[in-house]
CSV table of C-alpha atoms in Angstrom, one decimal:
chain,number,residue,atom,x,y,z
I,13,MET,CA,-9.4,0.9,-17.7
I,14,SER,CA,-7.1,0.5,-14.7
I,15,SER,CA,-4.5,-2.2,-15.2
I,16,ARG,CA,-4.1,-2.7,-11.5
I,17,GLU,CA,-6.3,-5.2,-9.6
I,18,ILE,CA,-8.9,-4.8,-6.9
I,19,LEU,CA,-8.5,-7.5,-4.4
I,20,MET,CA,-11.7,-8.7,-2.7
I,21,LEU,CA,-11.4,-10.4,0.7
I,22,GLY,CA,-14.5,-12.1,2.1
I,23,ASP,CA,-16.8,-15.0,1.8
I,24,ILE,CA,-17.2,-17.2,-1.3
I,25,ASN,CA,-20.6,-18.9,-1.3
I,26,ILE,CA,-23.2,-20.8,-3.2
I,27,ASP,CA,-26.6,-19.0,-3.0
I,28,THR,CA,-29.9,-20.7,-3.4
I,29,ILE,CA,-32.7,-18.2,-4.0
I,30,TRP,CA,-36.2,-19.1,-3.0
I,31,PRO,CA,-39.0,-16.7,-4.0
I,32,VAL,CA,-42.1,-17.2,-1.7
I,33,SER,CA,-45.5,-15.6,-1.6
I,34,GLU,CA,-45.0,-14.9,2.1
I,35,PHE,CA,-42.5,-15.7,4.9
I,36,PRO,CA,-43.9,-18.7,6.8
I,37,ILE,CA,-44.7,-18.5,10.5
I,38,PRO,CA,-42.8,-21.1,12.6
I,39,GLY,CA,-44.1,-24.6,12.1
I,40,ARG,CA,-45.6,-23.8,8.7
I,41,ASP,CA,-44.2,-24.4,5.2
I,42,GLY,CA,-42.9,-21.9,2.7
I,43,LEU,CA,-43.5,-23.0,-0.9
I,44,THR,CA,-41.8,-21.8,-4.0
I,45,GLU,CA,-42.3,-22.5,-7.7
I,46,THR,CA,-38.7,-22.0,-8.6
I,47,VAL,CA,-35.2,-22.1,-7.1
I,48,ALA,CA,-32.1,-20.4,-8.5
I,49,VAL,CA,-28.6,-21.6,-7.7
I,50,GLU,CA,-25.8,-19.0,-8.1
I,51,ILE,CA,-22.3,-18.3,-6.9
I,52,GLY,CA,-22.4,-15.5,-4.3
I,53,GLY,CA,-21.0,-13.8,-1.3
I,54,ALA,CA,-20.6,-10.0,-1.1
I,55,VAL,CA,-17.1,-9.9,-2.5
I,56,VAL,CA,-17.9,-12.4,-5.2
I,57,ASN,CA,-20.9,-10.3,-6.3
I,58,SER,CA,-18.8,-7.1,-6.4
I,59,ALA,CA,-16.0,-8.9,-8.2
I,60,ILE,CA,-18.3,-10.2,-10.9
I,61,VAL,CA,-19.8,-6.7,-11.5
I,62,LEU,CA,-16.4,-5.1,-11.6
I,63,ASP,CA,-15.3,-7.8,-14.1
I,64,ASN,CA,-18.4,-7.1,-16.2
I,65,LEU,CA,-17.3,-3.5,-16.4
I,66,GLY,CA,-13.8,-4.4,-17.5
I,67,GLN,CA,-12.0,-3.9,-14.1
I,68,ARG,CA,-9.4,-6.5,-13.1
I,69,THR,CA,-10.3,-8.2,-9.8
I,70,GLY,CA,-9.0,-11.0,-7.6
I,71,LEU,CA,-10.5,-13.0,-4.8
I,72,LEU,CA,-8.9,-13.8,-1.4
I,73,GLY,CA,-10.8,-16.5,0.4
I,74,CYS,CA,-11.6,-20.2,0.9
I,75,VAL,CA,-13.9,-22.9,-0.4
I,76,GLY,CA,-14.3,-26.5,0.7
I,77,LYS,CA,-13.5,-29.6,-1.3
I,78,ASP,CA,-17.0,-30.5,-2.6
I,79,VAL,CA,-19.3,-30.2,-5.5
I,80,TRP,CA,-20.1,-26.6,-4.6
I,81,SER,CA,-16.5,-25.5,-4.9
I,82,GLU,CA,-16.3,-27.2,-8.3
I,83,GLN,CA,-19.3,-25.2,-9.4
I,84,ILE,CA,-17.8,-22.0,-8.2
I,85,ALA,CA,-14.5,-22.7,-10.0
I,86,ARG,CA,-16.3,-23.5,-13.2
I,87,LYS,CA,-18.4,-20.4,-13.0
I,88,LEU,CA,-15.5,-18.0,-12.2
I,89,ALA,CA,-13.5,-19.6,-15.1
I,90,GLN,CA,-16.0,-17.9,-17.4
I,91,THR,CA,-14.8,-14.6,-16.1
I,92,ASN,CA,-11.5,-12.8,-15.8
I,93,VAL,CA,-11.7,-12.8,-12.0
I,94,ASN,CA,-8.4,-14.0,-10.6
I,95,GLN,CA,-8.9,-17.2,-8.5
I,96,LYS,CA,-5.2,-17.8,-7.9
I,97,TYR,CA,-5.5,-16.9,-4.2
I,98,VAL,CA,-8.7,-18.9,-3.4
I,99,HIS,CA,-7.7,-21.7,-1.1
I,100,VAL,CA,-9.4,-25.1,-0.8
I,101,LYS,CA,-9.9,-26.4,2.7
I,102,THR,CA,-10.3,-30.1,2.5
I,103,GLU,CA,-11.7,-30.5,6.0
I,104,SER,CA,-14.5,-27.9,5.5
I,105,THR,CA,-17.6,-27.4,3.3
I,106,THR,CA,-18.1,-24.5,0.9
I,107,GLY,CA,-20.2,-21.7,2.3
I,108,LEU,CA,-23.9,-22.0,1.6
I,109,THR,CA,-26.6,-19.3,1.8
I,110,PHE,CA,-30.3,-19.9,1.6
I,111,VAL,CA,-32.0,-16.7,0.4
I,112,ILE,CA,-35.8,-16.4,1.0
I,113,VAL,CA,-37.3,-13.6,-1.1
I,114,THR,CA,-40.8,-12.2,-0.5
I,115,PRO,CA,-42.9,-10.3,-3.1
I,116,ASP,CA,-41.7,-6.9,-1.8
I,117,GLY,CA,-38.1,-7.8,-2.9
I,118,GLU,CA,-36.9,-8.2,0.7
I,119,ARG,CA,-34.5,-11.1,1.3
I,120,THR,CA,-33.8,-13.0,4.5
I,121,MET,CA,-30.6,-15.1,4.5
I,122,PHE,CA,-29.7,-18.3,6.4
I,123,SER,CA,-25.9,-18.9,6.0
I,124,HIS,CA,-23.4,-21.6,6.8
I,125,ARG,CA,-20.1,-19.8,6.4
I,126,GLY,CA,-18.1,-23.1,6.3
I,127,ALA,CA,-14.7,-22.9,4.8
I,128,ASN,CA,-14.8,-19.1,4.6
I,129,THR,CA,-13.9,-18.9,8.3
I,130,GLN,CA,-10.8,-21.0,7.7
I,131,LEU,CA,-8.7,-18.5,5.8
I,132,GLU,CA,-5.4,-18.4,7.6
I,133,ILE,CA,-2.6,-15.9,8.0
I,134,GLN,CA,-0.3,-18.1,5.8
I,135,ASP,CA,-3.0,-18.1,3.0
I,136,ILE,CA,-2.4,-14.3,2.4
I,137,ASP,CA,0.2,-14.3,-0.3
I,138,GLU,CA,2.2,-11.0,-0.5
I,139,ASN,CA,2.5,-11.5,-4.2
I,140,ALA,CA,-1.2,-10.8,-4.6
I,141,PHE,CA,-0.5,-7.2,-3.6
I,142,ASN,CA,2.2,-6.5,-6.2
I,143,ASN,CA,-0.2,-5.1,-8.8
I,144,ALA,CA,-3.1,-4.2,-6.5
I,145,ALA,CA,-4.8,-0.8,-6.4
I,146,ILE,CA,-7.3,-1.6,-3.6
I,147,LEU,CA,-7.9,-4.2,-1.0
I,148,HIS,CA,-11.6,-4.4,-0.4
I,149,ILE,CA,-12.8,-6.2,2.8
I,150,SER,CA,-16.2,-7.5,3.7
I,151,GLY,CA,-17.0,-6.9,7.4
I,152,TYR,CA,-18.1,-10.5,7.7
I,153,ALA,CA,-14.5,-11.5,7.4
I,154,LEU,CA,-13.9,-10.0,10.8
I,155,LEU,CA,-16.5,-12.2,12.6
I,156,GLU,CA,-14.2,-15.0,13.7
I,157,SER,CA,-10.7,-16.4,13.6
I,158,PRO,CA,-8.6,-17.6,11.8
I,159,GLN,CA,-10.2,-15.5,9.0
I,160,LYS,CA,-10.2,-12.4,11.2
I,161,ASP,CA,-6.4,-12.8,11.7
I,162,ALA,CA,-5.9,-13.2,8.0
I,163,VAL,CA,-7.7,-9.9,7.5
I,164,TRP,CA,-5.2,-8.1,9.7
I,165,ARG,CA,-2.3,-9.7,7.9
I,166,ALA,CA,-3.8,-8.6,4.6
I,167,VAL,CA,-4.2,-5.0,5.9
I,168,GLU,CA,-0.5,-5.0,7.1
I,169,ILE,CA,0.7,-6.1,3.6
I,170,ALA,CA,-1.6,-3.6,1.9
I,171,LYS,CA,-0.1,-0.8,3.9
I,172,ASN,CA,3.4,-1.9,3.1
I,173,HIS,CA,2.6,-1.9,-0.6
I,174,ASP,CA,0.7,1.4,-0.6
I,175,VAL,CA,-2.5,-0.4,-1.5
I,176,GLN,CA,-5.6,1.5,-0.5
I,177,ILE,CA,-8.0,-0.2,1.8
I,178,SER,CA,-11.8,-0.4,1.5
I,179,LEU,CA,-14.5,-1.8,3.8
I,180,ASP,CA,-18.2,-2.6,3.5
I,181,THR,CA,-19.1,-2.9,7.1
I,182,GLY,CA,-22.2,-5.0,7.0
I,183,LEU,CA,-24.8,-5.0,9.8
I,184,GLU,CA,-24.1,-8.3,11.6
I,185,PRO,CA,-20.3,-7.6,11.8
I,186,ALA,CA,-21.1,-4.1,13.3
I,187,VAL,CA,-23.4,-5.6,15.9
I,188,GLN,CA,-21.3,-8.7,16.7
I,189,ASN,CA,-17.7,-7.3,16.5
I,190,PRO,CA,-17.8,-3.5,16.6
I,191,LYS,CA,-14.3,-3.4,18.2
I,192,ASP,CA,-12.5,-4.7,15.2
I,193,LEU,CA,-14.5,-2.7,12.7
I,194,ARG,CA,-13.7,0.5,14.6
I,195,ARG,CA,-10.0,-0.4,14.6
I,196,LEU,CA,-10.1,-1.0,10.9
I,197,LEU,CA,-11.9,2.3,10.2
I,198,ARG,CA,-8.5,4.1,11.0
I,199,GLU,CA,-6.8,2.3,8.1
I,200,LEU,CA,-9.4,3.0,5.4
I,201,THR,CA,-9.5,5.0,2.2
I,202,PHE,CA,-13.1,4.0,1.5
I,203,CYS,CA,-15.9,3.1,3.9
I,204,ILE,CA,-19.3,1.9,2.8
I,205,SER,CA,-22.0,1.4,5.4
I,206,GLY,CA,-25.6,1.8,6.4
I,207,PRO,CA,-27.7,3.8,8.9
I,208,GLN,CA,-27.9,1.0,11.6
I,209,GLU,CA,-24.1,0.2,11.2
I,210,ILE,CA,-23.0,3.9,11.7
I,211,SER,CA,-25.3,4.2,14.7
I,212,VAL,CA,-23.5,1.2,16.3
I,213,LEU,CA,-20.0,2.0,15.2
I,214,LEU,CA,-19.9,5.8,15.4
I,215,GLY,CA,-22.9,6.7,17.5
I,216,SER,CA,-24.0,8.9,14.5
I,217,THR,CA,-27.6,9.8,14.1
I,218,SER,CA,-27.4,11.0,10.5
I,219,PRO,CA,-25.4,10.2,7.3
I,220,GLU,CA,-23.9,13.7,7.3
I,221,GLU,CA,-22.6,13.3,10.9
I,222,ALA,CA,-21.2,9.8,10.0
I,223,THR,CA,-19.4,10.9,6.9
I,224,ASP,CA,-18.0,13.9,8.6
I,225,SER,CA,-16.6,11.6,11.3
I,226,LEU,CA,-15.2,9.2,8.8
I,227,LEU,CA,-13.5,11.9,6.6
I,228,SER,CA,-12.0,13.5,9.7
I,229,SER,CA,-10.4,10.1,10.6
I,230,GLY,CA,-8.7,9.8,7.2
I,231,VAL,CA,-11.3,8.1,5.0
I,232,ARG,CA,-11.3,9.7,1.6
I,233,LEU,CA,-14.6,8.4,0.2
I,234,ALA,CA,-17.6,7.5,2.5
I,235,ALA,CA,-21.0,6.2,1.4
I,236,ILE,CA,-24.1,5.4,3.5
I,237,LYS,CA,-26.5,3.1,1.7
I,238,LEU,CA,-30.1,4.2,2.3
I,239,GLY,CA,-32.1,1.5,0.3
I,240,GLU,CA,-35.0,3.0,-1.6
I,241,LYS,CA,-34.0,6.5,-0.5
I,242,GLY,CA,-30.7,6.2,-2.4
I,243,SER,CA,-27.4,7.0,-0.6
I,244,PHE,CA,-25.4,9.7,1.0
I,245,VAL,CA,-21.9,10.1,-0.5
I,246,ALA,CA,-19.0,12.3,0.6
I,247,ASP,CA,-15.4,12.9,-0.3
I,248,GLU,CA,-12.9,15.6,0.6
I,249,LYS,CA,-14.5,18.1,-1.8
I,250,ASP,CA,-18.2,17.3,-1.9
I,251,GLN,CA,-21.1,15.6,-0.3
I,252,PHE,CA,-24.7,15.0,-1.3
I,253,TYR,CA,-27.7,12.7,-1.2
I,254,CYS,CA,-27.8,10.6,-4.4
I,255,PRO,CA,-31.4,9.5,-5.2
I,256,SER,CA,-32.1,5.9,-6.2
I,257,PHE,CA,-33.3,5.0,-9.7
I,258,HIS,CA,-36.8,3.6,-9.8
I,259,VAL,CA,-37.1,-0.1,-10.8
I,260,ASP,CA,-39.6,-2.8,-10.1
I,261,ALA,CA,-37.6,-4.5,-7.4
I,262,VAL,CA,-38.0,-8.3,-7.1
I,263,ASP,CA,-35.0,-9.3,-5.0
I,264,THR,CA,-32.5,-7.0,-3.3
I,265,THR,CA,-29.8,-9.7,-3.0
I,266,GLY,CA,-26.6,-8.3,-4.4
I,267,ALA,CA,-27.9,-4.8,-4.7
I,268,GLY,CA,-25.6,-3.4,-2.0
I,269,ASP,CA,-22.6,-5.4,-3.4
I,270,SER,CA,-23.3,-3.9,-6.9
I,271,PHE,CA,-23.5,-0.4,-5.4
I,272,THR,CA,-20.1,-1.0,-3.8
I,273,ALA,CA,-18.6,-2.2,-7.1
I,274,GLY,CA,-19.8,1.0,-8.7
I,275,LEU,CA,-18.0,3.2,-6.2
I,276,LEU,CA,-14.8,1.2,-6.4
I,277,TYR,CA,-14.9,1.3,-10.2
I,278,GLY,CA,-15.5,5.1,-10.1
I,279,TRP,CA,-12.6,5.8,-7.8
I,280,THR,CA,-10.2,3.5,-9.7
I,281,HIS,CA,-11.1,5.0,-13.0
I,282,GLY,CA,-10.9,8.6,-11.9
I,283,LEU,CA,-14.6,9.4,-12.1
I,284,SER,CA,-16.1,12.3,-10.2
I,285,LEU,CA,-18.1,11.7,-7.0
I,286,HIS,CA,-21.3,12.4,-8.9
I,287,ALA,CA,-20.4,10.0,-11.6
I,288,SER,CA,-19.3,7.3,-9.2
I,289,ALA,CA,-22.6,7.7,-7.2
I,290,ALA,CA,-24.7,7.6,-10.4
I,291,LEU,CA,-23.0,4.4,-11.5
I,292,ALA,CA,-23.3,2.8,-8.1
I,293,SER,CA,-27.0,3.7,-7.9
I,294,ALA,CA,-27.7,2.3,-11.3
I,295,LEU,CA,-25.9,-1.0,-10.6
I,296,GLY,CA,-27.8,-1.4,-7.3
I,297,ALA,CA,-31.1,-0.7,-9.0
I,298,LEU,CA,-30.4,-3.2,-11.8
I,299,ALA,CA,-29.4,-5.9,-9.3
I,300,ALA,CA,-32.7,-5.4,-7.4
I,301,SER,CA,-34.7,-5.9,-10.6
I,302,VAL,CA,-33.6,-9.6,-11.0
I,303,TYR,CA,-33.7,-12.7,-8.9
I,304,GLY,CA,-30.4,-13.7,-7.3
I,305,ALA,CA,-26.9,-12.3,-7.6
I,306,GLY,CA,-23.7,-13.7,-9.2
I,307,PHE,CA,-24.1,-14.0,-12.9
I,308,SER,CA,-27.6,-12.4,-12.7
I,309,LEU,CA,-26.0,-9.0,-11.9
I,310,PRO,CA,-25.7,-6.2,-14.4
I,311,ASP,CA,-23.1,-6.2,-17.2
I,312,LYS,CA,-21.6,-3.2,-19.0
I,313,GLN,CA,-24.1,-3.0,-21.9
I,314,GLY,CA,-27.0,-3.3,-19.5
I,315,VAL,CA,-25.7,-0.4,-17.4
I,316,LEU,CA,-25.2,1.7,-20.5
I,317,ASP,CA,-28.7,1.1,-21.8
I,318,PHE,CA,-30.2,1.7,-18.4
I,319,LEU,CA,-28.4,5.0,-17.9
I,320,ARG,CA,-29.2,6.3,-21.4
I,321,SER,CA,-32.9,5.5,-20.7
I,322,MET,CA,-32.7,7.5,-17.4
I,323,GLN,CA,-30.9,10.6,-18.7
I,324,SER,CA,-33.9,12.7,-19.6
I,325,GLU,CA,-35.8,12.0,-16.3
I,326,SER,CA,-32.9,12.2,-13.9
I,327,THR,CA,-32.5,14.9,-11.4
I,328,ALA,CA,-29.8,17.6,-11.9
I,329,VAL,CA,-27.8,15.9,-9.2
I,330,LEU,CA,-27.4,12.8,-11.4
I,331,ARG,CA,-27.5,14.1,-14.9
I,332,ASN,CA,-23.9,15.2,-15.4
I,333,GLY,CA,-22.7,12.2,-13.5
I,334,ILE,CA,-24.6,9.9,-15.9
I,335,GLU,CA,-23.1,11.6,-18.9
I,336,GLU,CA,-19.6,11.1,-17.5
I,337,VAL,CA,-20.3,7.4,-16.8
I,338,ILE,CA,-21.7,6.8,-20.3
I,339,THR,CA,-18.6,8.4,-21.8
I,340,ASP,CA,-16.2,6.3,-19.7
I,341,LEU,CA,-18.0,2.9,-20.2
I,342,GLY,CA,-18.6,3.7,-23.9
I,343,ASN,CA,-14.9,4.3,-24.4
I,344,GLY,CA,-13.8,1.3,-22.3
């Protein structure tokens, strides 16, 4: 296990998950038989998964001063996730996301980012980087200032401390603020994106073209998430399509965040690209098989059991990687 921390910079939210039989047309009601309330936000979800796997993580972000922030603090206190650099903004409300989930597992989100956007330059404590291995940034943190300005301060400090920088682009940030995302691409060790994002940011028409472009610009590990079709992953030595694991998907909330956690864990722990991709794919599949994210996301034993059950039916692309992951997590 790496003793160094992965710092996660992005939104810290409360998610409410509403499974509905169908998405209502305007003016009609959407009825649900159950509602789940969980802590969420892309970096929070990734941090919880990494913590479940035994990797040290810390959060850089903001919450409001309200009942929701108290719930977040209580929940995170049950983990080893470092909350020392989470700031309370007394004039703002904690971020809230309403997640509507249809029977096909697709989720539609309505978000109030609240205090998340109020992260300021002075909130970025250089001490947070003293024992950091990676600074991972959610693209949503680049949507507006002052949070955007705080991101660039964090990037500056990370570079000064030889901390590697990672980005999950996100679709809305790529559409709304491609300029800052393209600027950040030049600073990255890791880039995780999707087909629509790479089309906007790089003008790429294929994952192969996109990862070639990213690697030539200095990125050392690139991954394009392809949903049910799996992912395309590439580093300086290898590149391949990694198939997805079949599960009965009920809610894709947090699946991409779990995938990201798998890649970050794999890199930090020296796993091969095939092993990192297998772990990321398994984590994403398990996340899609449950409602909600946060504490609903997979833990170490769940991943081990799942991968062992998949060994015999996995493709040759995944089989050796699965064995490597099982060995690593089993010894952790």
